Amino acid sequence: MRIEFYGVLQEAAGREALELPIDAPSRVAHILEELGEQIPALQSHLPRIACAVGDEVIPRSEMVTGDAPLVLLPPVSGGPAGMAE
């Protein structure tokens, strides 16, 4: 299954994408566990990331087939200045 990394996750993984040998279908939570074992630098980020397939953000309980890449998105923080008044 192709896993794509964005933002700080690319830096932690040391690459933009990875082919992870996973049986499909597989639950997103299981894929993240396997990923954390293969790339320990990602482990601290995994609890806070969002996961998506195509244009849809999906929960960790979702089963994915590997037909499309699983995209891992870092947590978003900040916003326009002056919003916290």
PDB file of C-alpha atoms in Angstrom:
ATOM      1  CA  MET A   1       0.000   0.000   0.000  1.00  0.00           C
ATOM      2  CA  ARG A   2       1.314   3.439  -0.908  1.00  0.00           C
ATOM      3  CA  ILE A   3       1.584   5.847   2.013  1.00  0.00           C
ATOM      4  CA  GLU A   4       2.183   9.549   1.269  1.00  0.00           C
ATOM      5  CA  PHE A   5       3.602  11.992   3.819  1.00  0.00           C
ATOM      6  CA  TYR A   6       3.075  15.757   3.985  1.00  0.00           C
ATOM      7  CA  GLY A   7       4.653  18.586   5.985  1.00  0.00           C
ATOM      8  CA  VAL A   8       6.712  17.650   9.017  1.00  0.00           C
ATOM      9  CA  LEU A   9       5.861  13.987   8.401  1.00  0.00           C
ATOM     10  CA  GLN A  10       8.019  14.047   5.251  1.00  0.00           C
ATOM     11  CA  GLU A  11      10.936  15.267   7.337  1.00  0.00           C
ATOM     12  CA  ALA A  12      10.397  12.625  10.018  1.00  0.00           C
ATOM     13  CA  ALA A  13      10.013   9.833   7.458  1.00  0.00           C
ATOM     14  CA  GLY A  14      12.896  11.095   5.329  1.00  0.00           C
ATOM     15  CA  ARG A  15      10.824  10.675   2.162  1.00  0.00           C
ATOM     16  CA  GLU A  16       7.621  11.759   0.427  1.00  0.00           C
ATOM     17  CA  ALA A  17       6.099   8.283   0.109  1.00  0.00           C
ATOM     18  CA  LEU A  18       6.561   4.646   1.034  1.00  0.00           C
ATOM     19  CA  GLU A  19       5.233   1.321  -0.202  1.00  0.00           C
ATOM     20  CA  LEU A  20       4.151  -0.580   2.911  1.00  0.00           C
ATOM     21  CA  PRO A  21       3.604  -4.319   2.526  1.00  0.00           C
ATOM     22  CA  ILE A  22       0.157  -4.632   4.130  1.00  0.00           C
ATOM     23  CA  ASP A  23      -2.653  -7.078   3.466  1.00  0.00           C
ATOM     24  CA  ALA A  24      -5.680  -5.306   2.042  1.00  0.00           C
ATOM     25  CA  PRO A  25      -8.216  -4.496   3.205  1.00  0.00           C
ATOM     26  CA  SER A  26      -6.672  -3.224   6.402  1.00  0.00           C
ATOM     27  CA  ARG A  27      -7.766  -0.862   9.161  1.00  0.00           C
ATOM     28  CA  VAL A  28      -6.025   2.539   9.173  1.00  0.00           C
ATOM     29  CA  ALA A  29      -5.055   2.083  12.845  1.00  0.00           C
ATOM     30  CA  HIS A  30      -3.219  -1.151  11.961  1.00  0.00           C
ATOM     31  CA  ILE A  31      -1.388   0.557   9.095  1.00  0.00           C
ATOM     32  CA  LEU A  32      -0.259   3.347  11.422  1.00  0.00           C
ATOM     33  CA  GLU A  33       1.044   0.787  13.938  1.00  0.00           C
ATOM     34  CA  GLU A  34       3.065  -0.944  11.223  1.00  0.00           C
ATOM     35  CA  LEU A  35       4.339   2.399   9.975  1.00  0.00           C
ATOM     36  CA  GLY A  36       5.477   3.423  13.465  1.00  0.00           C
ATOM     37  CA  GLU A  37       7.411   0.173  13.790  1.00  0.00           C
ATOM     38  CA  GLN A  38       9.127   0.646  10.423  1.00  0.00           C
ATOM     39  CA  ILE A  39       9.880   4.359  10.892  1.00  0.00           C
ATOM     40  CA  PRO A  40      10.338   5.088  14.622  1.00  0.00           C
ATOM     41  CA  ALA A  41      10.819   8.835  13.954  1.00  0.00           C
ATOM     42  CA  LEU A  42       7.110   9.001  13.042  1.00  0.00           C
ATOM     43  CA  GLN A  43       5.819   7.493  16.295  1.00  0.00           C
ATOM     44  CA  SER A  44       5.533  10.774  18.202  1.00  0.00           C
ATOM     45  CA  HIS A  45       3.511  12.320  15.343  1.00  0.00           C
ATOM     46  CA  LEU A  46       1.072   9.468  14.702  1.00  0.00           C
ATOM     47  CA  PRO A  47      -1.393  10.199  17.538  1.00  0.00           C
ATOM     48  CA  ARG A  48      -2.119  13.678  16.108  1.00  0.00           C
ATOM     49  CA  ILE A  49      -2.185  13.175  12.343  1.00  0.00           C
ATOM     50  CA  ALA A  50      -5.148  13.132   9.991  1.00  0.00           C
ATOM     51  CA  CYS A  51      -5.517  10.364   7.419  1.00  0.00           C
ATOM     52  CA  ALA A  52      -7.113  10.683   4.008  1.00  0.00           C
ATOM     53  CA  VAL A  53      -7.872   8.642   0.918  1.00  0.00           C
ATOM     54  CA  GLY A  54      -8.537  10.776  -2.134  1.00  0.00           C
ATOM     55  CA  ASP A  55     -10.235  13.977  -0.971  1.00  0.00           C
ATOM     56  CA  GLU A  56     -11.836  12.382   2.088  1.00  0.00           C
ATOM     57  CA  VAL A  57     -10.449  12.499   5.627  1.00  0.00           C
ATOM     58  CA  ILE A  58     -11.118   9.120   7.214  1.00  0.00           C
ATOM     59  CA  PRO A  59     -11.142   7.788  10.785  1.00  0.00           C
ATOM     60  CA  ARG A  60      -8.583   5.285  12.035  1.00  0.00           C
ATOM     61  CA  SER A  61     -11.310   2.670  12.293  1.00  0.00           C
ATOM     62  CA  GLU A  62     -11.857   2.798   8.507  1.00  0.00           C
ATOM     63  CA  MET A  63     -10.888  -0.183   6.368  1.00  0.00           C
ATOM     64  CA  VAL A  64      -8.839   0.733   3.282  1.00  0.00           C
ATOM     65  CA  THR A  65      -8.130  -1.432   0.274  1.00  0.00           C
ATOM     66  CA  GLY A  66      -4.978   0.159  -1.096  1.00  0.00           C
ATOM     67  CA  ASP A  67      -6.639   1.133  -4.389  1.00  0.00           C
ATOM     68  CA  ALA A  68      -5.633   4.733  -3.639  1.00  0.00           C
ATOM     69  CA  PRO A  69      -2.754   6.034  -1.495  1.00  0.00           C
ATOM     70  CA  LEU A  70      -3.254   6.595   2.210  1.00  0.00           C
ATOM     71  CA  VAL A  71      -2.259  10.215   2.807  1.00  0.00           C
ATOM     72  CA  LEU A  72      -0.924  11.272   6.211  1.00  0.00           C
ATOM     73  CA  LEU A  73      -1.413  14.930   7.120  1.00  0.00           C
ATOM     74  CA  PRO A  74       0.285  16.673  10.045  1.00  0.00           C
ATOM     75  CA  PRO A  75      -1.778  18.518  12.630  1.00  0.00           C
ATOM     76  CA  VAL A  76      -2.681  22.064  11.672  1.00  0.00           C
ATOM     77  CA  SER A  77      -2.029  24.895  14.089  1.00  0.00           C
ATOM     78  CA  GLY A  78      -2.106  28.655  14.023  1.00  0.00           C
ATOM     79  CA  GLY A  79      -4.349  30.848  11.962  1.00  0.00           C
ATOM     80  CA  PRO A  80      -4.737  34.471  10.965  1.00  0.00           C
ATOM     81  CA  ALA A  81      -3.232  36.996  13.374  1.00  0.00           C
ATOM     82  CA  GLY A  82      -5.713  38.605  15.720  1.00  0.00           C
ATOM     83  CA  MET A  83      -8.090  35.635  15.838  1.00  0.00           C
ATOM     84  CA  ALA A  84      -7.435  34.926  19.523  1.00  0.00           C
ATOM     85  CA  GLU A  85      -8.803  38.199  20.891  1.00  0.00           C
TER      86      GLU A  85
END
